[in-house]
PDB file of C-alpha atoms in Angstrom:
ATOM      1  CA  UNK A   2     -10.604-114.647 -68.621  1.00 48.00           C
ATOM      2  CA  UNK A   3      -9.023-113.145 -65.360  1.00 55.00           C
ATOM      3  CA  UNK A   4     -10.455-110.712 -63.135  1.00 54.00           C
ATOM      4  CA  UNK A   5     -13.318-110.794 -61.025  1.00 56.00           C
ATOM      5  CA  UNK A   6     -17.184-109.235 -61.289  1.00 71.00           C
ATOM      6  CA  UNK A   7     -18.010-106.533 -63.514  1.00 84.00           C
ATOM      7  CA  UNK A   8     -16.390-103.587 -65.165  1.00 86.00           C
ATOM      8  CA  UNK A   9     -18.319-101.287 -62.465  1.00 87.00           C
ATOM      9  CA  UNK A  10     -17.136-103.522 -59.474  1.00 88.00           C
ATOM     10  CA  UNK A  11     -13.578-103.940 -61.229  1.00 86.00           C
ATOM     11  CA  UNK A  12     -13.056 -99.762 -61.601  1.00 89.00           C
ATOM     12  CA  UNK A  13     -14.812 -98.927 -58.058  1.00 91.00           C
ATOM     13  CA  UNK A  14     -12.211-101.231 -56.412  1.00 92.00           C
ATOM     14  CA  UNK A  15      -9.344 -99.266 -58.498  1.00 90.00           C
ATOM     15  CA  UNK A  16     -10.900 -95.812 -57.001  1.00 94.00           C
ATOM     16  CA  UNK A  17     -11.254 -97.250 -53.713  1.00 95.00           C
ATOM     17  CA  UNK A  18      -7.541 -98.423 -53.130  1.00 95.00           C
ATOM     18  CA  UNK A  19      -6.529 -95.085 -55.042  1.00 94.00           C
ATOM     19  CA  UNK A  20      -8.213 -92.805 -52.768  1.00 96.00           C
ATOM     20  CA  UNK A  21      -7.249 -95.026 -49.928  1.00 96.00           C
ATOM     21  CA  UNK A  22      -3.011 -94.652 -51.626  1.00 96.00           C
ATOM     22  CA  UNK A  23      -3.155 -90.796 -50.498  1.00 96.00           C
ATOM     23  CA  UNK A  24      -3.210 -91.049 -46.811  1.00 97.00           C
ATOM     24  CA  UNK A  25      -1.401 -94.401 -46.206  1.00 97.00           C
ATOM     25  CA  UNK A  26       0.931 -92.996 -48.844  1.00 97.00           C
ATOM     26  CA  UNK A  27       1.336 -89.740 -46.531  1.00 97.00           C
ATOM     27  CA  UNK A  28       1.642 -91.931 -43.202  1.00 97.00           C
ATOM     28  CA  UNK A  29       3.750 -94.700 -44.696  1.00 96.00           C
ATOM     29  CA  UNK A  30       6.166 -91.720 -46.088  1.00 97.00           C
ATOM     30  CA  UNK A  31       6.304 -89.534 -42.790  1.00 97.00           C
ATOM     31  CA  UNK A  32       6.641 -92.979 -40.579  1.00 97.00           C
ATOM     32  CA  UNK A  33       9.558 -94.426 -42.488  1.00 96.00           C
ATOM     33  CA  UNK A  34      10.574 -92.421 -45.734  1.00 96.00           C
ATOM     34  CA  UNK A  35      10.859 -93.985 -49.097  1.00 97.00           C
ATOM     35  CA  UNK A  36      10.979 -97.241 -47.180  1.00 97.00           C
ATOM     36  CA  UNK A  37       7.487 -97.085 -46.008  1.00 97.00           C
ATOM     37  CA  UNK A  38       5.928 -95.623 -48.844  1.00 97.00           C
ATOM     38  CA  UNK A  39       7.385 -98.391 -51.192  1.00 97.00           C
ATOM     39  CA  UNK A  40       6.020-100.978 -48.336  1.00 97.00           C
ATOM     40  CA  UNK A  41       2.654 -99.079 -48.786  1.00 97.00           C
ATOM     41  CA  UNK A  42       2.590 -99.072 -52.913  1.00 97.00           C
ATOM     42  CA  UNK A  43       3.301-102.853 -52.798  1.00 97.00           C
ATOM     43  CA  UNK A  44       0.744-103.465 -50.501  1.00 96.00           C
ATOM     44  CA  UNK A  45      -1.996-101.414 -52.815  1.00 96.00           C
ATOM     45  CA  UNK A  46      -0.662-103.519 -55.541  1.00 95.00           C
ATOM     46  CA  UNK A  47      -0.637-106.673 -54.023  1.00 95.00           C
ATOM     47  CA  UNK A  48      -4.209-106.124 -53.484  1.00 94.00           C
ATOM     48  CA  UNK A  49      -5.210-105.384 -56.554  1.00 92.00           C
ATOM     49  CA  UNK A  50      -3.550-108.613 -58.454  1.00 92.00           C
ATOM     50  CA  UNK A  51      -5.407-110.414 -55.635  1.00 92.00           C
ATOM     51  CA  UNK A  52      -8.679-109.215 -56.360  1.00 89.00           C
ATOM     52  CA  UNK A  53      -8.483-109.442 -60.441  1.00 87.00           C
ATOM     53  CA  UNK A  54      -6.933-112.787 -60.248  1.00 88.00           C
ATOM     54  CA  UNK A  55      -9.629-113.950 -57.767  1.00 83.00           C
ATOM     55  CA  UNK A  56     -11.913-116.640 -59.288  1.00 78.00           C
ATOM     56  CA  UNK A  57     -15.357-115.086 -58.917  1.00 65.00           C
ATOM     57  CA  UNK A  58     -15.477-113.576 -62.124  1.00 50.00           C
ATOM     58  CA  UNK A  59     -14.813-116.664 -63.801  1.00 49.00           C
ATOM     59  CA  UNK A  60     -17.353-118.668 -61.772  1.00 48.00           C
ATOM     60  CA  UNK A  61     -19.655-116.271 -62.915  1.00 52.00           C
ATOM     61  CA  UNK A  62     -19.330-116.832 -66.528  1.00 52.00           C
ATOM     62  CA  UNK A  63     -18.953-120.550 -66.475  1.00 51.00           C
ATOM     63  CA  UNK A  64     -22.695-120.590 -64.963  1.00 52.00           C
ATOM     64  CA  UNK A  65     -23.958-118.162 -68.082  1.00 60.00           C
ATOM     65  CA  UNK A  66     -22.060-120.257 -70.314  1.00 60.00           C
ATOM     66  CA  UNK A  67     -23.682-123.444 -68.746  1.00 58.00           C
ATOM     67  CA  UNK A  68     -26.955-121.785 -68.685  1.00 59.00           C
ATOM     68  CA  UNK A  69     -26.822-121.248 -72.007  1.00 66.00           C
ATOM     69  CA  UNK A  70     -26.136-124.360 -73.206  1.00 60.00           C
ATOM     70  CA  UNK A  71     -28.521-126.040 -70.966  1.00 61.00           C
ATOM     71  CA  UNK A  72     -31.256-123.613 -72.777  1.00 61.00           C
ATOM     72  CA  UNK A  73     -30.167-124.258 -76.212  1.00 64.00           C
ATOM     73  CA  UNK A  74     -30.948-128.059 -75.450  1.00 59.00           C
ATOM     74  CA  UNK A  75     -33.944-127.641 -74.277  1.00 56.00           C
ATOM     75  CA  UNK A  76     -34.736-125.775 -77.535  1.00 55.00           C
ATOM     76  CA  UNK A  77     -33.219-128.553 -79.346  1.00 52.00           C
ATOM     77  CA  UNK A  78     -34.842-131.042 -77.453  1.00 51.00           C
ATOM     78  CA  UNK A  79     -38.820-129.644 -77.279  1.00 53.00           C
ATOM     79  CA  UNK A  80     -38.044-129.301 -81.562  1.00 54.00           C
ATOM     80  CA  UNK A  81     -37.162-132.890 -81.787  1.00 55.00           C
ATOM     81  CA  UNK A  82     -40.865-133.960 -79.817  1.00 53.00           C
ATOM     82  CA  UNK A  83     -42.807-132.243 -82.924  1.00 50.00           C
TER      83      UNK A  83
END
């Protein structure tokens, strides 16, 4: 499953490089027209694919997974001694 962290981490990023759009929107427009604000958009998109594609999340639920199943063996395993 793509994306990285939680749903609070995941929609504080979004803010974050929204708020951020405004002004860098505003500069990118008054440096260099619609040629610097479409430089600027890509950019804010580029960095979001980057950060929900990055692999953190997913380590992160591989090691509950694992956890898991190491727990359910354990069960399995002190039931089997009785």
């Amino acid at each position: 499953m793509p994306g990285s962290g939680t749903f609070g981490e995941r929609f504080g990023f979004a803010i974050v490089t929204l708020v951020l759009a405004v002004p860098l929107s505003a500069i990118g427009a008054a440096q260099a027209r619609l040629s610097g604000l479409v430089v600027v958009w890509a950019g804010i998109v580029a960095v979001n694919l980057i950060h929900a594609r990055s692999p953190r999340g997913r380590a992160k639920g591989r090691g509950r997974r694992l956890n898991e199943a190491v727990n359910r063996g354990r069960r399995h395993f002190s039931l089997a001694g009785v």
